[in-house]
Amino acid sequence: MKQFFIIIPLLLTLQVWGQDENAQKVTGKTPGFTSILTGVESSTTSYINTKTSDSSGTTVYLAPYFDYNHQSGAGIRLKTYILPGGSNPGFFLTTISPYFARYEGRVLPFISYTRYIQHDNPSVPYSPIQNEVYAHIRIKTKIIDPRAGVDFGFGQDEQNNDEDVSDFNAFVGVSKLLLVEPSGKGTNSMLGIIPLVQLNAGTDRYFKYLRSTSYISQNRSAQQVGYGKGRQGQGGNGGTGGTTVETYTLNEENEFGLSNIETNLHLIWLIGRFSIEPSGSVYFPLRGDDRKAYGYWQLNLNFWIK
């Protein structure tokens, strides 16, 4: 079981922002370790069918990644996103994310910078947000773990004379890691269950892929988030006629305010050096005309090289 005491803290610190947890409460100690993992993620993203000019759907993506984490807590993750089908299959986004995470003590911080490199795929909405600085802090207790964080995205709008743009988000929530360990000797598996309730707030001005805004990039169609609303004119490929999909603005006039209440359940099944991690979120909007609940799913498969 020693490998689980090493794998679980890293796993729970590196996955999607809503499940950054730690298993120190189970082990009673914090081993120093360097870890290397590779994996693939699948979920949905806003999708534009350029053959029909339809922006009312979402589509599945695949995102292979590589992660290196030093025993000091410093690490880096490389990930690239691919549309396996649709009107324009292929790459649409690559991210480079150096980060630092603390694994020991009651107060556990996480901070990262991410560079978003978009690959001009017309089937995925363009975002003027190319950079992200993210940080959160979690306080570990015996009963429940409160958490809070901020997320600042910024960039230059290449479709509007390189105008400077930015978006700011913040959140507070509570989560808890529950581990189920088989009782038999020599068992090589473990199940982790992480429920989360969180209040999200932000400016929500632009379409973006930030850690704390999956409720924009993964959960709703481009049409639902106000992208490509059907203006006649020049399309994204430079042609004329049809419906343009160049509009990326949700609402430039948005001020900082409550966005939604999020509930999330993240499951982790460790089998030797492999892990299978399904998760899902349901959002209850607190702003906008459409207040219907909506959600998304995500699946991660990991393999630990070291």
Coordinates of C-alpha atoms in Angstrom, one line a residue:
M1 CA 0.0 0.0 0.0
K2 CA 3.0 2.3 0.2
Q3 CA 2.6 3.4 -3.4
F4 CA -1.0 4.6 -2.6
F5 CA 0.4 6.9 0.1
I6 CA 2.6 8.4 -2.6
I7 CA 0.1 8.5 -5.5
I8 CA -3.0 9.8 -3.7
P9 CA -1.6 13.2 -2.5
L10 CA -0.3 13.9 -6.0
L11 CA -3.4 12.7 -7.8
L12 CA -5.7 14.8 -5.7
T13 CA -3.6 17.9 -6.0
L14 CA -3.2 17.8 -9.8
Q15 CA -6.7 17.0 -11.0
V16 CA -9.3 19.5 -12.0
W17 CA -9.4 22.5 -9.6
G18 CA -12.5 21.4 -7.8
Q19 CA -10.9 18.1 -6.5
D20 CA -7.5 19.3 -5.2
E21 CA -7.4 17.1 -2.2
N22 CA -4.7 15.4 0.0
A23 CA -4.6 12.0 1.8
Q24 CA -2.4 13.1 4.7
K25 CA -5.2 12.6 7.1
V26 CA -5.2 8.9 6.2
T27 CA -1.4 8.2 6.2
G28 CA -0.6 10.4 9.3
K29 CA 2.6 11.5 7.5
T30 CA 3.8 13.3 4.4
P31 CA 6.4 11.4 2.4
G32 CA 8.7 13.3 0.1
F33 CA 8.4 12.1 -3.5
T34 CA 8.9 12.9 -7.1
S35 CA 6.3 11.6 -9.4
I36 CA 5.8 11.4 -13.2
L37 CA 2.4 10.6 -14.7
T38 CA 0.7 10.5 -18.0
G39 CA -3.0 10.3 -18.8
V40 CA -5.9 11.3 -21.0
E41 CA -9.0 13.4 -20.2
S42 CA -12.4 13.4 -21.9
S43 CA -15.3 15.8 -21.4
T44 CA -17.3 18.2 -23.6
T45 CA -16.7 21.6 -24.9
S46 CA -18.8 24.2 -26.8
Y47 CA -19.0 23.3 -30.5
I48 CA -19.7 25.1 -33.7
N49 CA -20.6 23.1 -36.8
T50 CA -19.1 25.2 -39.5
K51 CA -20.8 23.2 -42.2
T52 CA -24.2 24.3 -41.0
S53 CA -23.3 27.4 -39.0
D54 CA -24.9 25.8 -35.9
S55 CA -23.6 26.9 -32.6
S56 CA -26.2 25.2 -30.4
G57 CA -24.3 22.0 -29.5
T58 CA -21.4 20.6 -27.5
T59 CA -19.0 17.9 -28.5
V60 CA -16.6 15.4 -26.8
Y61 CA -12.9 16.2 -26.7
L62 CA -9.8 14.1 -25.8
A63 CA -6.9 15.7 -24.0
P64 CA -3.7 13.7 -23.4
Y65 CA -1.3 15.1 -20.8
F66 CA 2.1 14.7 -19.1
D67 CA 2.8 15.8 -15.5
Y68 CA 6.0 16.1 -13.5
N69 CA 5.9 16.9 -9.8
H70 CA 9.1 17.3 -7.8
Q71 CA 9.3 16.4 -4.1
S72 CA 9.6 20.1 -3.3
G73 CA 6.0 20.6 -4.6
A74 CA 7.0 22.4 -7.8
G75 CA 5.8 20.8 -11.0
I76 CA 4.6 21.3 -14.6
R77 CA 1.8 19.9 -16.6
L78 CA 1.5 19.8 -20.4
K79 CA -1.9 19.1 -22.1
T80 CA -3.3 19.3 -25.6
Y81 CA -7.0 19.1 -26.5
I82 CA -8.3 17.3 -29.6
L83 CA -11.7 17.1 -31.3
P84 CA -11.9 13.5 -32.5
G85 CA -14.7 14.2 -35.0
G86 CA -17.2 16.9 -36.2
S87 CA -16.8 19.4 -38.9
N88 CA -13.1 20.2 -38.1
P89 CA -11.5 17.3 -36.2
G90 CA -8.0 18.0 -34.8
F91 CA -6.2 20.1 -32.2
F92 CA -7.8 23.2 -30.8
L93 CA -5.9 24.0 -27.5
T94 CA -2.6 23.3 -25.8
T95 CA -1.8 24.4 -22.2
I96 CA 1.5 24.7 -20.3
S97 CA 1.1 24.9 -16.5
P98 CA 3.9 25.3 -14.0
Y99 CA 2.6 25.1 -10.5
F100 CA 3.4 24.7 -6.8
A101 CA 1.5 22.7 -4.2
R102 CA 2.0 22.2 -0.5
Y103 CA 1.2 18.7 0.9
E104 CA 1.9 19.0 4.6
G105 CA 0.3 20.9 7.4
R106 CA -3.3 22.0 8.0
V107 CA -3.1 24.9 5.5
L108 CA -2.6 23.6 1.9
P109 CA -2.0 26.2 -0.8
F110 CA -1.9 25.6 -4.6
I111 CA -0.8 28.2 -7.2
S112 CA -0.3 27.9 -10.9
Y113 CA 0.3 29.9 -14.1
T114 CA -1.2 28.6 -17.3
R115 CA -0.5 29.6 -20.9
Y116 CA -3.3 28.8 -23.3
I117 CA -2.2 28.3 -26.9
Q118 CA -5.2 28.1 -29.3
H119 CA -4.9 26.4 -32.6
D120 CA -7.4 28.3 -34.8
N121 CA -9.9 25.5 -35.0
P122 CA -13.2 27.2 -36.2
S123 CA -15.3 24.5 -34.6
V124 CA -14.4 25.8 -31.1
P125 CA -15.1 29.3 -29.8
Y126 CA -12.1 31.7 -29.8
S127 CA -11.1 33.2 -26.5
P128 CA -9.1 36.4 -26.0
I129 CA -7.9 35.1 -22.6
Q130 CA -4.5 33.5 -23.2
N131 CA -3.0 33.6 -19.7
E132 CA -4.2 32.5 -16.2
V133 CA -2.9 33.0 -12.7
Y134 CA -4.8 30.7 -10.3
A135 CA -4.5 30.1 -6.5
H136 CA -6.5 28.4 -3.8
I137 CA -6.0 27.5 -0.2
R138 CA -7.6 24.5 1.6
I139 CA -7.8 24.1 5.4
K140 CA -7.7 20.5 6.5
T141 CA -9.9 19.6 9.4
K142 CA -11.3 16.3 10.9
I143 CA -14.9 17.0 9.7
I144 CA -14.9 19.1 6.6
D145 CA -12.3 21.0 4.5
P146 CA -13.2 24.7 3.7
R147 CA -11.5 26.1 0.6
A148 CA -11.3 29.4 -1.2
G149 CA -9.5 30.7 -4.3
V150 CA -9.1 33.3 -7.0
D151 CA -8.6 33.0 -10.7
F152 CA -7.4 35.8 -13.0
G153 CA -7.3 35.5 -16.7
F154 CA -5.9 38.1 -19.1
G155 CA -4.7 38.4 -22.7
Q156 CA -4.9 40.5 -25.9
D157 CA -7.8 40.3 -28.3
E158 CA -6.2 39.4 -31.6
Q159 CA -9.6 40.0 -33.4
N160 CA -9.9 43.6 -32.0
N161 CA -6.6 45.4 -32.5
D162 CA -4.9 43.4 -29.7
E163 CA -7.0 45.2 -27.1
D164 CA -6.2 44.2 -23.5
V165 CA -8.9 42.1 -21.9
S166 CA -9.3 40.3 -18.5
D167 CA -11.7 38.3 -16.4
F168 CA -11.6 37.6 -12.7
N169 CA -13.2 34.8 -10.7
A170 CA -13.3 33.7 -7.1
F171 CA -14.9 30.9 -5.1
V172 CA -15.5 29.5 -1.6
G173 CA -16.6 26.0 -0.8
V174 CA -16.3 22.9 1.3
S175 CA -15.1 19.4 0.4
K176 CA -14.0 16.1 2.0
L177 CA -11.9 13.2 0.9
L178 CA -13.3 9.8 1.9
L179 CA -11.2 6.7 1.3
V180 CA -12.4 3.1 1.0
E181 CA -9.6 0.6 1.4
P182 CA -10.2 -3.1 0.8
S183 CA -9.6 -5.2 3.9
G184 CA -7.9 -8.2 2.3
K185 CA -4.1 -8.6 2.4
G186 CA -2.2 -7.8 -0.7
T187 CA -5.0 -5.7 -2.2
N188 CA -3.8 -3.4 -4.9
S189 CA -6.7 -1.0 -5.2
M190 CA -8.4 1.8 -3.4
L191 CA -11.5 4.0 -3.9
G192 CA -11.6 7.8 -3.1
I193 CA -14.9 9.8 -2.9
I194 CA -14.8 13.6 -2.9
P195 CA -18.1 15.5 -2.6
L196 CA -17.9 19.3 -3.1
V197 CA -20.2 22.3 -2.7
Q198 CA -19.0 25.6 -3.9
L199 CA -20.1 29.2 -4.5
N200 CA -18.6 30.7 -7.7
A201 CA -18.4 34.4 -8.5
G202 CA -16.8 36.4 -11.3
T203 CA -17.0 38.9 -14.1
D204 CA -17.8 36.3 -16.8
R205 CA -17.2 38.7 -19.6
Y206 CA -15.6 36.4 -22.1
F207 CA -15.6 32.8 -23.3
K208 CA -12.5 31.2 -21.7
Y209 CA -11.0 27.9 -20.5
L210 CA -9.9 28.9 -17.0
R211 CA -9.7 26.4 -14.2
S212 CA -12.6 27.9 -12.3
T213 CA -15.0 28.5 -15.2
S214 CA -15.8 25.0 -16.5
Y215 CA -19.4 26.2 -16.3
I216 CA -18.6 28.3 -19.4
S217 CA -16.2 26.2 -21.5
Q218 CA -17.4 22.7 -20.8
N219 CA -21.1 22.9 -19.9
R220 CA -23.0 25.0 -22.4
S221 CA -23.1 25.4 -26.2
A222 CA -21.6 28.4 -27.8
Q223 CA -25.1 29.7 -28.5
Q224 CA -26.1 29.4 -24.8
V225 CA -23.1 31.5 -23.6
G226 CA -23.7 34.2 -26.2
Y227 CA -21.1 33.3 -28.7
G228 CA -21.9 33.5 -32.4
K229 CA -25.5 34.8 -32.1
G230 CA -26.4 34.8 -35.8
R231 CA -25.2 38.0 -37.3
Q232 CA -25.0 37.9 -41.1
G233 CA -21.7 38.8 -42.6
Q234 CA -18.1 37.7 -42.8
G235 CA -17.6 34.2 -41.3
G236 CA -14.6 33.0 -39.3
N237 CA -13.0 31.5 -42.5
G238 CA -13.0 34.8 -44.3
G239 CA -15.9 34.1 -46.6
T240 CA -19.1 36.1 -46.9
G241 CA -22.7 35.3 -46.0
G242 CA -23.8 32.7 -43.5
T243 CA -23.6 33.1 -39.7
T244 CA -20.5 34.5 -38.3
V245 CA -18.9 32.8 -35.3
E246 CA -16.3 35.5 -34.5
T247 CA -18.2 36.9 -31.5
Y248 CA -16.7 35.7 -28.3
T249 CA -18.1 38.1 -25.8
L250 CA -20.5 36.9 -23.1
N251 CA -21.1 40.4 -21.7
E252 CA -18.3 43.0 -21.7
E253 CA -20.3 45.1 -19.2
N254 CA -20.5 42.4 -16.6
E255 CA -19.3 43.5 -13.1
F256 CA -18.1 41.1 -10.5
G257 CA -21.0 39.2 -9.0
L258 CA -22.3 35.8 -8.0
S259 CA -22.3 33.3 -10.9
N260 CA -23.6 30.0 -9.6
I261 CA -23.7 27.3 -6.9
E262 CA -21.8 24.2 -7.9
T263 CA -22.2 20.7 -6.6
N264 CA -19.6 18.1 -7.7
L265 CA -18.8 14.5 -7.1
H266 CA -15.4 13.1 -7.9
L267 CA -14.6 9.4 -7.7
I268 CA -11.1 7.9 -7.8
W269 CA -10.4 4.2 -8.3
L270 CA -6.7 3.3 -8.0
I271 CA -5.6 0.0 -9.4
G272 CA -1.8 -0.4 -9.0
R273 CA -0.2 2.4 -11.1
F274 CA -3.5 3.2 -12.9
S275 CA -6.4 5.3 -11.9
I276 CA -9.9 5.8 -13.3
E277 CA -11.6 9.1 -12.3
P278 CA -15.1 10.0 -13.3
S279 CA -16.6 13.2 -12.0
G280 CA -19.6 15.4 -12.6
S281 CA -20.9 18.9 -11.7
V282 CA -24.3 20.4 -11.5
Y283 CA -24.6 24.2 -11.6
F284 CA -27.4 26.4 -10.3
P285 CA -27.1 29.8 -12.0
L286 CA -27.4 33.0 -9.9
R287 CA -27.2 35.5 -12.8
G288 CA -28.6 35.8 -16.4
D289 CA -32.0 35.2 -17.9
D290 CA -31.6 31.4 -18.0
R291 CA -31.7 30.1 -14.4
K292 CA -32.1 26.4 -15.3
A293 CA -29.7 24.0 -13.7
Y294 CA -27.1 22.4 -16.0
G295 CA -24.0 20.2 -15.7
Y296 CA -21.2 18.3 -17.2
W297 CA -19.1 15.1 -16.8
Q298 CA -15.4 14.4 -17.0
L299 CA -13.3 11.3 -17.1
N300 CA -9.6 11.0 -16.5
L301 CA -7.4 7.9 -16.9
N302 CA -3.9 8.1 -15.4
F303 CA -0.7 5.9 -15.4
W304 CA 2.2 6.6 -13.0
I305 CA 5.6 6.2 -14.7
K306 CA 7.3 6.9 -11.4

